[in-house]
mmCIF file with all atom_site columns, C-alpha atoms and ligand atoms in Angstrom:
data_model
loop_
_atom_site.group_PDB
_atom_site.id
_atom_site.type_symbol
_atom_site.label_atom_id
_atom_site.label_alt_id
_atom_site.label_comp_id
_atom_site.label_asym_id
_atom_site.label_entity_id
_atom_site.label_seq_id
_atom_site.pdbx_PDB_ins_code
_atom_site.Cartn_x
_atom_site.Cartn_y
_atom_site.Cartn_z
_atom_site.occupancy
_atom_site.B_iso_or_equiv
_atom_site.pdbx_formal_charge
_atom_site.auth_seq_id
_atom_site.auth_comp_id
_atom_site.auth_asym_id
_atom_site.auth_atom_id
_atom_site.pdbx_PDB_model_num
ATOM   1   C  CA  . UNK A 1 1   ? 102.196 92.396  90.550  1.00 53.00 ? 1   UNK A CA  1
ATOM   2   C  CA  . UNK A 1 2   ? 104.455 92.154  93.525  1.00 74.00 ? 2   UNK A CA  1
ATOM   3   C  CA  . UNK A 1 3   ? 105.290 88.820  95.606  1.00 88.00 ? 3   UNK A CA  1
ATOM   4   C  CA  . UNK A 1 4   ? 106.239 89.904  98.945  1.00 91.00 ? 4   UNK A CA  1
ATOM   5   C  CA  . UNK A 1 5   ? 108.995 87.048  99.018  1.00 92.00 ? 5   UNK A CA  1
ATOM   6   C  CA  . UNK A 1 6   ? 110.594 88.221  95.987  1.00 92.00 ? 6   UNK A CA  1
ATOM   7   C  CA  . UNK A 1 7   ? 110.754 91.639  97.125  1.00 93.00 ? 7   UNK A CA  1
ATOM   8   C  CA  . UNK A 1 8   ? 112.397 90.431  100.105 1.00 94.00 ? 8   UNK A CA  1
ATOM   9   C  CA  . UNK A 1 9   ? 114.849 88.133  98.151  1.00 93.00 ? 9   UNK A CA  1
ATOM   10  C  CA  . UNK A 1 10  ? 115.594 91.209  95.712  1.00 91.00 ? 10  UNK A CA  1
ATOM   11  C  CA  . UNK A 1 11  ? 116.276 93.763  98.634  1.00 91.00 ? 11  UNK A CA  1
ATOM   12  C  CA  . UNK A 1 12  ? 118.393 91.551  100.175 1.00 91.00 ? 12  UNK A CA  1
ATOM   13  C  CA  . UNK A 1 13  ? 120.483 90.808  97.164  1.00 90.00 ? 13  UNK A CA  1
ATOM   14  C  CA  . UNK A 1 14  ? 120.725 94.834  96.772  1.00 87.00 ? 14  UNK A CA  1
ATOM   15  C  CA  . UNK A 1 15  ? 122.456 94.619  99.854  1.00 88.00 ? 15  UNK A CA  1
ATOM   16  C  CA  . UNK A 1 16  ? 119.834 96.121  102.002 1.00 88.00 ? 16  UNK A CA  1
ATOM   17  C  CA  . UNK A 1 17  ? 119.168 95.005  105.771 1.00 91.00 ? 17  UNK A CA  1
ATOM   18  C  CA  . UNK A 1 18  ? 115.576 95.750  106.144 1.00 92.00 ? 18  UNK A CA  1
ATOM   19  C  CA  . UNK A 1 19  ? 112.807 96.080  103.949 1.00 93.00 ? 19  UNK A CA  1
ATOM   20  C  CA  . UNK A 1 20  ? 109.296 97.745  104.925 1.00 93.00 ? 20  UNK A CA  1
ATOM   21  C  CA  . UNK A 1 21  ? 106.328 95.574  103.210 1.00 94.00 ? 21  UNK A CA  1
ATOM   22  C  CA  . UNK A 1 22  ? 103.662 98.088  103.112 1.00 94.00 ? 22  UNK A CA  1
ATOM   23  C  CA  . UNK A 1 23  ? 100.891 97.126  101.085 1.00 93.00 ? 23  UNK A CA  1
ATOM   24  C  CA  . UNK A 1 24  ? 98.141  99.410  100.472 1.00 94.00 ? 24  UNK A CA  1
ATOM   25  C  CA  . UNK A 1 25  ? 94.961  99.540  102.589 1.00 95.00 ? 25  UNK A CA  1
ATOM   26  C  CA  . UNK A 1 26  ? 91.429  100.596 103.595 1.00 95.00 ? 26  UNK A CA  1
ATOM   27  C  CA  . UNK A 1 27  ? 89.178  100.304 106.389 1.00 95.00 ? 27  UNK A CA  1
ATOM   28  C  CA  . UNK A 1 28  ? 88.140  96.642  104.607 1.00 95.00 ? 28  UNK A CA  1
ATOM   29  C  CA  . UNK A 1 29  ? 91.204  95.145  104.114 1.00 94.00 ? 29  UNK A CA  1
ATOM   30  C  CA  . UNK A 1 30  ? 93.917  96.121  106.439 1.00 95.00 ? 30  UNK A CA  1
ATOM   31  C  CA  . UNK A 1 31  ? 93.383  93.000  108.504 1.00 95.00 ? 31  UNK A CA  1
ATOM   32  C  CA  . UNK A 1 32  ? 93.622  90.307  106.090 1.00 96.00 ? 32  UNK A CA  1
ATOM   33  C  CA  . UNK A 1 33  ? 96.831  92.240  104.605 1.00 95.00 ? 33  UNK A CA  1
ATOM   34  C  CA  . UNK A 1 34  ? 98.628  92.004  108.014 1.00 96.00 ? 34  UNK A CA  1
ATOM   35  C  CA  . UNK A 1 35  ? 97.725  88.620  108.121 1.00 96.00 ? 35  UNK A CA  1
ATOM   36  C  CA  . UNK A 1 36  ? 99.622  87.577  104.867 1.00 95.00 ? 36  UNK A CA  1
ATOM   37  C  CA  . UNK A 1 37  ? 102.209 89.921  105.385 1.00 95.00 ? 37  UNK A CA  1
ATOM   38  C  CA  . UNK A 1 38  ? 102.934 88.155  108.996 1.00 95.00 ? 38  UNK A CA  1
ATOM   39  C  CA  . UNK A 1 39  ? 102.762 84.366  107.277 1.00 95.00 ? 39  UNK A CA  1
ATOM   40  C  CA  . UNK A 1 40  ? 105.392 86.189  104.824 1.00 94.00 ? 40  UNK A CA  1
ATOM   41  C  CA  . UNK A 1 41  ? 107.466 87.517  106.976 1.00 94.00 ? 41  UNK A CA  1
ATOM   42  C  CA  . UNK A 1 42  ? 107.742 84.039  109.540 1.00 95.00 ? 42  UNK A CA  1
ATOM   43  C  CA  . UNK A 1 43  ? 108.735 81.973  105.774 1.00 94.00 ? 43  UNK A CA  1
ATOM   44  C  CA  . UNK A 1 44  ? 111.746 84.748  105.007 1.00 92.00 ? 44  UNK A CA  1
ATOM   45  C  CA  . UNK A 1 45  ? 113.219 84.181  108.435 1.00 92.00 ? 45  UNK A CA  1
ATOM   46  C  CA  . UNK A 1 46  ? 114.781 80.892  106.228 1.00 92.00 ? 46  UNK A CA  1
ATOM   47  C  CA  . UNK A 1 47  ? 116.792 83.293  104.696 1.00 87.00 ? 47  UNK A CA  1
ATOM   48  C  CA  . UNK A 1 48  ? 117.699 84.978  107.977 1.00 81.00 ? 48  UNK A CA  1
ATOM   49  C  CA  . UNK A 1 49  ? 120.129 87.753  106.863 1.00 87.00 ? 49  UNK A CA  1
ATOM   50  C  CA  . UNK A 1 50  ? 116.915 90.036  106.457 1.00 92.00 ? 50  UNK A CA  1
ATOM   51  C  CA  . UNK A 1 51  ? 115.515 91.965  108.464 1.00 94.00 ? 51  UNK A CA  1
ATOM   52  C  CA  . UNK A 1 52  ? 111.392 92.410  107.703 1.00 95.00 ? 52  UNK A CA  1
ATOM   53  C  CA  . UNK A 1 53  ? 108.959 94.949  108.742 1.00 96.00 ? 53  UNK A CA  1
ATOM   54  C  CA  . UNK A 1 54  ? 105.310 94.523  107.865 1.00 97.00 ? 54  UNK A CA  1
ATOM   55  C  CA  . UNK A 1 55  ? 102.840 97.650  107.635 1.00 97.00 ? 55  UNK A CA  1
ATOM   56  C  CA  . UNK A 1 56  ? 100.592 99.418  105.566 1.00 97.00 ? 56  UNK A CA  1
ATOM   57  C  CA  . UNK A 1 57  ? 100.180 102.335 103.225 1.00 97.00 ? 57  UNK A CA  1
ATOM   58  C  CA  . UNK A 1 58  ? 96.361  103.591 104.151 1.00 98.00 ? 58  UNK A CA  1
ATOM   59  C  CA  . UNK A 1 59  ? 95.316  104.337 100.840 1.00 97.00 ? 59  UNK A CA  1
ATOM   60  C  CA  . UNK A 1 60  ? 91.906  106.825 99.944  1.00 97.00 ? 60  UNK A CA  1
ATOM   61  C  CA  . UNK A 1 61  ? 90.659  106.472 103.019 1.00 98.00 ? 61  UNK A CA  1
ATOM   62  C  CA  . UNK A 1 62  ? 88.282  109.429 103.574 1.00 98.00 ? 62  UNK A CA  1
ATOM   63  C  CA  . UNK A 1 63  ? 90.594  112.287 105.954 1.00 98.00 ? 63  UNK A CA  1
ATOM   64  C  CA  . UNK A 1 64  ? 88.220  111.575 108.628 1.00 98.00 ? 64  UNK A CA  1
ATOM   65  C  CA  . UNK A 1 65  ? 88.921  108.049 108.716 1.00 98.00 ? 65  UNK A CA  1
ATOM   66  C  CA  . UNK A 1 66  ? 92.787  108.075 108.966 1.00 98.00 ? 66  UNK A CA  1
ATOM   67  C  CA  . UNK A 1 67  ? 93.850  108.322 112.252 1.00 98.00 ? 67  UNK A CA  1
ATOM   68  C  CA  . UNK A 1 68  ? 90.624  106.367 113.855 1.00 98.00 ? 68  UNK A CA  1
ATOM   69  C  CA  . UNK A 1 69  ? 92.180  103.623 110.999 1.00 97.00 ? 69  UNK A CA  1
ATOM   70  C  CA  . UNK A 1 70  ? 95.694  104.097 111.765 1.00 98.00 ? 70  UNK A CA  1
ATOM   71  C  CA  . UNK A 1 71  ? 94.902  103.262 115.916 1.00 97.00 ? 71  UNK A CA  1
ATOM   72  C  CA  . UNK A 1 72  ? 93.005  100.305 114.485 1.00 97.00 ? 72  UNK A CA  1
ATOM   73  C  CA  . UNK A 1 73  ? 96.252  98.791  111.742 1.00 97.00 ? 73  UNK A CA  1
ATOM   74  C  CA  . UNK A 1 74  ? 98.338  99.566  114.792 1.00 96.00 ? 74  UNK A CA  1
ATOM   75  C  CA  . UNK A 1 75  ? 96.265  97.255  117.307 1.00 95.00 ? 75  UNK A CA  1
ATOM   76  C  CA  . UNK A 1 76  ? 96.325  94.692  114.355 1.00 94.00 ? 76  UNK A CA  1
ATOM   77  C  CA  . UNK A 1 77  ? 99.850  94.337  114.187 1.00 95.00 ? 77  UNK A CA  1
ATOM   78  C  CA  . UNK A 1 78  ? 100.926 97.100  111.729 1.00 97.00 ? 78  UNK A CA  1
ATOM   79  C  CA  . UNK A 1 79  ? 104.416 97.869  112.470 1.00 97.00 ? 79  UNK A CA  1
ATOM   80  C  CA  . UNK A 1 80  ? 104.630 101.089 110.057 1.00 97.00 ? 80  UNK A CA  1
ATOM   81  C  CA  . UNK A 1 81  ? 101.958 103.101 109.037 1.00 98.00 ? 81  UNK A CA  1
ATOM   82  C  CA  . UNK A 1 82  ? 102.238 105.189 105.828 1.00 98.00 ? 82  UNK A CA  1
ATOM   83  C  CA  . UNK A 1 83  ? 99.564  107.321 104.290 1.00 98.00 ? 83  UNK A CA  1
ATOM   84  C  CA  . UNK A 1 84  ? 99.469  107.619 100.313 1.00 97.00 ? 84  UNK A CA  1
ATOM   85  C  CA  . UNK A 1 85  ? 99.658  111.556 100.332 1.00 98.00 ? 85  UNK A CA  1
ATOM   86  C  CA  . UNK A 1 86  ? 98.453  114.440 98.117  1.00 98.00 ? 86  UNK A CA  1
ATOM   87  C  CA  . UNK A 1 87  ? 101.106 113.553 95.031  1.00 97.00 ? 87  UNK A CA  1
ATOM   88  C  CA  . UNK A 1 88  ? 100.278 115.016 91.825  1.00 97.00 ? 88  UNK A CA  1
ATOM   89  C  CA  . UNK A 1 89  ? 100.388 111.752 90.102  1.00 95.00 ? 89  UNK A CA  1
ATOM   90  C  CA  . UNK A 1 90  ? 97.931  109.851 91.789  1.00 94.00 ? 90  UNK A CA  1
ATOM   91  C  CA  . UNK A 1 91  ? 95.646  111.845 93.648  1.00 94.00 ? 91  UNK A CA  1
ATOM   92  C  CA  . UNK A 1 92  ? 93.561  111.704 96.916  1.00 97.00 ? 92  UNK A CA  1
ATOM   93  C  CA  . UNK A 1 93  ? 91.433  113.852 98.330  1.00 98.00 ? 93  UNK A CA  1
ATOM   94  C  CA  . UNK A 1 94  ? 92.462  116.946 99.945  1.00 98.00 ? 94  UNK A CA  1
ATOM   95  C  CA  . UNK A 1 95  ? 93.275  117.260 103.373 1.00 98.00 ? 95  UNK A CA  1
ATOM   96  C  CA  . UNK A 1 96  ? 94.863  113.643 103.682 1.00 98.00 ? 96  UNK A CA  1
ATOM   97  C  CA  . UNK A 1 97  ? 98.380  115.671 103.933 1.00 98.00 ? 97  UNK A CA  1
ATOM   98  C  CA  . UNK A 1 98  ? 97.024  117.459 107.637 1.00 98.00 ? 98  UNK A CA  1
ATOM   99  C  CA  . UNK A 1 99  ? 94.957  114.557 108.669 1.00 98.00 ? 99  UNK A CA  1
ATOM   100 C  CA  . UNK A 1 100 ? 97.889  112.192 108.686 1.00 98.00 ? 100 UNK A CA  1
ATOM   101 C  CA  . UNK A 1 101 ? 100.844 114.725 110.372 1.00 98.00 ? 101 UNK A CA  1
ATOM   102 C  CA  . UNK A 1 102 ? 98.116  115.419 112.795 1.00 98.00 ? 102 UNK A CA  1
ATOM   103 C  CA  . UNK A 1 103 ? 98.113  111.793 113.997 1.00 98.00 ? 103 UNK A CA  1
ATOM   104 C  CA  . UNK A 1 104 ? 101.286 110.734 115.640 1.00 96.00 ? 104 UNK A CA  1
ATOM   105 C  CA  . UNK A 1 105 ? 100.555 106.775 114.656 1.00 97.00 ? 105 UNK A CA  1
ATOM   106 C  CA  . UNK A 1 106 ? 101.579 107.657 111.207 1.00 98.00 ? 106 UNK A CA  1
ATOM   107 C  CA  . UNK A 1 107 ? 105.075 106.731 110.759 1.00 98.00 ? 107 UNK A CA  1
ATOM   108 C  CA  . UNK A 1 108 ? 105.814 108.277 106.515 1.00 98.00 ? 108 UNK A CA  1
ATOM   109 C  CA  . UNK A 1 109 ? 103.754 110.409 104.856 1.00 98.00 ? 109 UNK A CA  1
ATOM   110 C  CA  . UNK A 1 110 ? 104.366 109.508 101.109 1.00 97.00 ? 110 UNK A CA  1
ATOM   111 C  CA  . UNK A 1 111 ? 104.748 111.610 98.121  1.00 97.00 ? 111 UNK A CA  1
ATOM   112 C  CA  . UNK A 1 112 ? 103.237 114.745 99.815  1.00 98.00 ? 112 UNK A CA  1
ATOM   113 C  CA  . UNK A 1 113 ? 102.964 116.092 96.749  1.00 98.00 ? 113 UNK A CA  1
ATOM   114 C  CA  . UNK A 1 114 ? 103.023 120.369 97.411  1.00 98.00 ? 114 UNK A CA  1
ATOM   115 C  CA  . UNK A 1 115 ? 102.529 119.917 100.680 1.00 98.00 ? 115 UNK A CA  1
ATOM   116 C  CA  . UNK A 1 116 ? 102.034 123.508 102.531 1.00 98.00 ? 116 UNK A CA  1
ATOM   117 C  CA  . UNK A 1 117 ? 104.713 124.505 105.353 1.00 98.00 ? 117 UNK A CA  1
ATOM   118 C  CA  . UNK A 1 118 ? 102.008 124.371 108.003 1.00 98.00 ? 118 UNK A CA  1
ATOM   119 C  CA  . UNK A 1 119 ? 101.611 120.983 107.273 1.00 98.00 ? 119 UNK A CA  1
ATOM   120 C  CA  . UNK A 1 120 ? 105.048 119.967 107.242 1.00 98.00 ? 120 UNK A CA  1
ATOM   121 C  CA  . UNK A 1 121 ? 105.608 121.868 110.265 1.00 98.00 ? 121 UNK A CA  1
ATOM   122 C  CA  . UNK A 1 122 ? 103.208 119.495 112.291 1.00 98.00 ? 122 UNK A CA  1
ATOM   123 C  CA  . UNK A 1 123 ? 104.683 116.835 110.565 1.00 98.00 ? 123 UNK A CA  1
ATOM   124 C  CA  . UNK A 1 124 ? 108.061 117.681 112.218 1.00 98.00 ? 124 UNK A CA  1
ATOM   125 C  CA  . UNK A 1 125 ? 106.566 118.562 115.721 1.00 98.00 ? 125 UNK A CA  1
ATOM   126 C  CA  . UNK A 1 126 ? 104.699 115.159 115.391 1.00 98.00 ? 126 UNK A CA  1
ATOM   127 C  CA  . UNK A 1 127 ? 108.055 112.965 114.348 1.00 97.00 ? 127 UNK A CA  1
ATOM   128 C  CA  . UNK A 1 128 ? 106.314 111.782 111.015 1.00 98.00 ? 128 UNK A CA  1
ATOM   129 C  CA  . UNK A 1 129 ? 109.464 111.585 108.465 1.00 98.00 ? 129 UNK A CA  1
ATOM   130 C  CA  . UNK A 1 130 ? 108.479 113.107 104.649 1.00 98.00 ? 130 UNK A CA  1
ATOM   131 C  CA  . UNK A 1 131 ? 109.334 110.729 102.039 1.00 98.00 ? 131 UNK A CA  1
ATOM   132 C  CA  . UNK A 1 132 ? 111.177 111.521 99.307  1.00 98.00 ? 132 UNK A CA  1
ATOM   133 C  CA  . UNK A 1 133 ? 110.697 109.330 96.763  1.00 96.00 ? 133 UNK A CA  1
ATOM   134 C  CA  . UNK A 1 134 ? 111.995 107.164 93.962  1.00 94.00 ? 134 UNK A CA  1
ATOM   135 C  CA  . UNK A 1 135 ? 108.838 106.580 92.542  1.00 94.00 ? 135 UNK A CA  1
ATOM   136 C  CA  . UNK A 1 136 ? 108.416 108.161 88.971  1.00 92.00 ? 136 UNK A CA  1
ATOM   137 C  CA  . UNK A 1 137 ? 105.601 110.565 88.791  1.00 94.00 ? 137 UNK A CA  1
ATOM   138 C  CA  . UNK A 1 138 ? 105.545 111.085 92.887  1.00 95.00 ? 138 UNK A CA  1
ATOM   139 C  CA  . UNK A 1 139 ? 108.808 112.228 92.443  1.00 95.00 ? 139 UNK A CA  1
ATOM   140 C  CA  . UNK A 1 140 ? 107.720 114.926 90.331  1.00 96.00 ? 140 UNK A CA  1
ATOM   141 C  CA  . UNK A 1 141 ? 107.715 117.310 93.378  1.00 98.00 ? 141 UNK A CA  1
ATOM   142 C  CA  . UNK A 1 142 ? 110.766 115.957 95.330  1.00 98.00 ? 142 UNK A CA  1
ATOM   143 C  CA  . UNK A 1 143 ? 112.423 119.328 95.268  1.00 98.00 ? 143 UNK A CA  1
ATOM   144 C  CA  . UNK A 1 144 ? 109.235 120.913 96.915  1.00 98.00 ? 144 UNK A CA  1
ATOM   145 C  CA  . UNK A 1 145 ? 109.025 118.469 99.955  1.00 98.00 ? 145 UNK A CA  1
ATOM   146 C  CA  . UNK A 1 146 ? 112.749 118.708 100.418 1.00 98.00 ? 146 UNK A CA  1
ATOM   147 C  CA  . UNK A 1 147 ? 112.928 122.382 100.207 1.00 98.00 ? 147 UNK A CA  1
ATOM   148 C  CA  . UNK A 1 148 ? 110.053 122.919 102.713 1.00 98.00 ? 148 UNK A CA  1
ATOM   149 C  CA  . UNK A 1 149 ? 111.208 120.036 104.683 1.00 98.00 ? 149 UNK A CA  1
ATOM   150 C  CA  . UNK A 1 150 ? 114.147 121.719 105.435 1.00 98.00 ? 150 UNK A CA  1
ATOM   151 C  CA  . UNK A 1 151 ? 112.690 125.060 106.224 1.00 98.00 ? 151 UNK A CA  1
ATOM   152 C  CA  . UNK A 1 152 ? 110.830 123.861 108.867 1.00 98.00 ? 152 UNK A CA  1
ATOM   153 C  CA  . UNK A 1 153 ? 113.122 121.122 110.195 1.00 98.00 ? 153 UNK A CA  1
ATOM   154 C  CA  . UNK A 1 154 ? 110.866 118.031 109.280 1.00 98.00 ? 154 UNK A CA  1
ATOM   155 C  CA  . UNK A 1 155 ? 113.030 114.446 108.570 1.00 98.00 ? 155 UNK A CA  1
ATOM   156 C  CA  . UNK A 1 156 ? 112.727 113.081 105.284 1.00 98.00 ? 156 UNK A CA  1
ATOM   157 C  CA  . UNK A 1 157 ? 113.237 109.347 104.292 1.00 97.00 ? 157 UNK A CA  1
ATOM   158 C  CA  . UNK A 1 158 ? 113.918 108.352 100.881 1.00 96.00 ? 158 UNK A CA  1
ATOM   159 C  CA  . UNK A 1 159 ? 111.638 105.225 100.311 1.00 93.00 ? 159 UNK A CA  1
ATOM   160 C  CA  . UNK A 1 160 ? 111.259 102.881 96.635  1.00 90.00 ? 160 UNK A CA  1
ATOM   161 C  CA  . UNK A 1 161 ? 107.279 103.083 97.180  1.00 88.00 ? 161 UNK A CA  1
ATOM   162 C  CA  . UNK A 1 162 ? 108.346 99.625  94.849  1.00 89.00 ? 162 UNK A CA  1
ATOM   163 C  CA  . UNK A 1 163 ? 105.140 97.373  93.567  1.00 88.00 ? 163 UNK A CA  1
ATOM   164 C  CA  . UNK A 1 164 ? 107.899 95.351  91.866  1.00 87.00 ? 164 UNK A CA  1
ATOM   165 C  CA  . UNK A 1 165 ? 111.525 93.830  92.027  1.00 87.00 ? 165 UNK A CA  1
ATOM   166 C  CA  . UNK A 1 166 ? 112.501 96.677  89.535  1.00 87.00 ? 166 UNK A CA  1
ATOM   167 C  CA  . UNK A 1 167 ? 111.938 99.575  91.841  1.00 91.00 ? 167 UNK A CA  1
ATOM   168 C  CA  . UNK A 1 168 ? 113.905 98.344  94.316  1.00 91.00 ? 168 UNK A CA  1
ATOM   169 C  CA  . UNK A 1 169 ? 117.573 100.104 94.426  1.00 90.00 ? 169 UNK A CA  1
ATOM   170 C  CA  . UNK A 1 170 ? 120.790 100.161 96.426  1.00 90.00 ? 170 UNK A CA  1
ATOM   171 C  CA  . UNK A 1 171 ? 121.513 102.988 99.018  1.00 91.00 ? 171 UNK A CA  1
ATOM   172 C  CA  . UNK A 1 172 ? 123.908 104.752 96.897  1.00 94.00 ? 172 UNK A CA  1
ATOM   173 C  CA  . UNK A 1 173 ? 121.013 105.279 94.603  1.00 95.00 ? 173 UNK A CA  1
ATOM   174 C  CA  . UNK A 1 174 ? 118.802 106.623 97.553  1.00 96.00 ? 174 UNK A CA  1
ATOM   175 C  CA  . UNK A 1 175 ? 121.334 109.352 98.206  1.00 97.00 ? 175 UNK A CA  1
ATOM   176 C  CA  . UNK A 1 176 ? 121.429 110.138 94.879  1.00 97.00 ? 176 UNK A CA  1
ATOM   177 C  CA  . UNK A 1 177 ? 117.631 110.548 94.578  1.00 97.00 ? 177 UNK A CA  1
ATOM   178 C  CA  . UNK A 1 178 ? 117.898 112.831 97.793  1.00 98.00 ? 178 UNK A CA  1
ATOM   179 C  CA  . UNK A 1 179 ? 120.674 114.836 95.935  1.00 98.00 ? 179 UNK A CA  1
ATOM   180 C  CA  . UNK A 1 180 ? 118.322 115.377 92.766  1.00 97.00 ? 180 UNK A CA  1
ATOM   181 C  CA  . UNK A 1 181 ? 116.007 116.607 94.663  1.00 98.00 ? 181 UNK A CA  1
ATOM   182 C  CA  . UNK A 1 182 ? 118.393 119.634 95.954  1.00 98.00 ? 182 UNK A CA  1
ATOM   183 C  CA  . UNK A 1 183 ? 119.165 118.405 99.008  1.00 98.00 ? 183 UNK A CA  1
ATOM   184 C  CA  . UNK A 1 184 ? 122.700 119.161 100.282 1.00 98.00 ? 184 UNK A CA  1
ATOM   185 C  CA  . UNK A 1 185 ? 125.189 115.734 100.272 1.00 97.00 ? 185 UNK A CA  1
ATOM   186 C  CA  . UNK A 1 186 ? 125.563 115.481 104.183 1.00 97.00 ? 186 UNK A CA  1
ATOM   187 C  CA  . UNK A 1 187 ? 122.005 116.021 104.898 1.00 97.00 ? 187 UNK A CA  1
ATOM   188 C  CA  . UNK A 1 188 ? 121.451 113.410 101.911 1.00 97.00 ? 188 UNK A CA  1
ATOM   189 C  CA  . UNK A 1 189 ? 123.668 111.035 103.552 1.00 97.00 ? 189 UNK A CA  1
ATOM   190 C  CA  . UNK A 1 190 ? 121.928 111.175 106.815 1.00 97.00 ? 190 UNK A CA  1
ATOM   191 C  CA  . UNK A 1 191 ? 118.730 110.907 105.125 1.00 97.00 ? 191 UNK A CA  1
ATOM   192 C  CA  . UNK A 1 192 ? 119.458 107.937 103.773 1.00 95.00 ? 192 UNK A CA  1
ATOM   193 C  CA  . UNK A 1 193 ? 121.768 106.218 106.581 1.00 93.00 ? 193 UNK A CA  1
ATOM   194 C  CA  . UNK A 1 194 ? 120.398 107.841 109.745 1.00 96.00 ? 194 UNK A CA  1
ATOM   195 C  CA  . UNK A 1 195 ? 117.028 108.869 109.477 1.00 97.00 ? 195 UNK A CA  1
ATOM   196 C  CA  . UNK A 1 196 ? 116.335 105.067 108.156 1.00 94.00 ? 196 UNK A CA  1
ATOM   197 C  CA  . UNK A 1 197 ? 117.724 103.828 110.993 1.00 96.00 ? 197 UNK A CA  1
ATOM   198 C  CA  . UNK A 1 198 ? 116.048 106.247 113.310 1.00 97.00 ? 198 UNK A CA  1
ATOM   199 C  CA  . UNK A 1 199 ? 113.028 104.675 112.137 1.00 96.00 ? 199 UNK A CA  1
ATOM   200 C  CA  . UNK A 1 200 ? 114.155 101.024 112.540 1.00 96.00 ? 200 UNK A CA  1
ATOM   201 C  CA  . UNK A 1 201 ? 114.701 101.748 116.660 1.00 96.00 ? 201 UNK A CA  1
ATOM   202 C  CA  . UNK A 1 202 ? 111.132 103.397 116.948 1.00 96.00 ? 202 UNK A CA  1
ATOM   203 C  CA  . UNK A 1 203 ? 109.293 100.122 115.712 1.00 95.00 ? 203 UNK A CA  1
ATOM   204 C  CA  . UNK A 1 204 ? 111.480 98.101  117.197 1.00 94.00 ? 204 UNK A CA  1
ATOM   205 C  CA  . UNK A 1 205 ? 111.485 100.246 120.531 1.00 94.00 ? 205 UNK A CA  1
ATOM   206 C  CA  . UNK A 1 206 ? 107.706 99.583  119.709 1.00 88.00 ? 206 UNK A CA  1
ATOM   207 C  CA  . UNK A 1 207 ? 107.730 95.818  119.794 1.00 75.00 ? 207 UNK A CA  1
HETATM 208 ZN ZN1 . ZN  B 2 .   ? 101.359 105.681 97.463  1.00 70.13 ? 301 ZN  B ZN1 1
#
């Protein structure tokens, strides 16, 4: 079960800067997640040297429901939105892949499993980054969201999607994820270093 401080703690001493706390969420309980993620993220200014973004990954929430909840998590505070995509590992229903690069309030759409080159091209025109990801068993088709990715110009991110300490890692082991995944090493590195940061300005451009 994850602690949000001792992710925090354990990101830090990876040597990261910032660390997204992104807990999943439905219609019912975005609010109250926000909430604790907010007291969280006021204690951890103690340790000051990190910085911490609070959000939410919207989780089996019917297609038809996503961006109308998205609006709502935003209004609430939500400073990045991810949906839980069409992965092969743990999957939702189909058509959560278009209804989230449709809405431009989504931020990462996660483990997009075999997502279609229509839909990635929306996610590009839309500024939604694909994650690639270090998760075992949504990482199963990695090499399929980077190679279509690419063809159509959408950004990728490589994200932990970590539920514990353990899944956690250091940004050499980010790029090396985006390398297994057949992605060529300076588009890797500016997947990792650039894209991330890319991100960081537009929630904090946000604030
Ligand atoms: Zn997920």
């Amino acid at each position: 079960m994850w602690a949000p401080p001792e992710m925090i703690r354990s990101a830090r001493d990876l040597g990261q800067t910032s660390i997204a706390l992104t807990d999943h969420a439905s219609l019912s309980n975005f609010e109250s997640i926000l909430e604790s993620l907010l007291i969280e993220r006021e204690a951890a200014k103690a340790w000051g040297d990190i910085e911490v973004f609070v959000g939410l990954e919207i989780t089996h929430v019917p297609a038809k429901h996503i961006a109308g909840m998205a609006k709502k998590a935003r209004r609430a505070g939500a400073e990045v939105i991810l949906v839980h995509g069409e992965t092969l590992s743990e999957p939702v229903e189909p058509g959560t892949n278009r209804a989230s690069v449709e809405c431009q309030d989504i931020d990462i759409l996660a483990h997009p499993g075999l997502i279609s080159e229509e839909d990635a091209s929306l996610a590009m025109q839309n500024g939604i980054f694909l994650e690639i990801t270090a998760k075992r068993g949504h990482s199963l088709t990695n090499g399929h969201v980077a190679k279509v990715a690419q063809h159509v110009g959408a950004s990728m991110l490589v994200n932990t999607d970590a539920h514990d300490p353990a899944d956690l890692i250091t940004a050499e082991r980010a790029i090396q994820i985006a390398l297994g995944a057949g992605i060529p090493n300076n588009e890797a590195l500016k997947i990792v270093n650039e894209n991330a940061k890319t991100l960081i300005h537009r929630i904090r451009n946000r604030k």
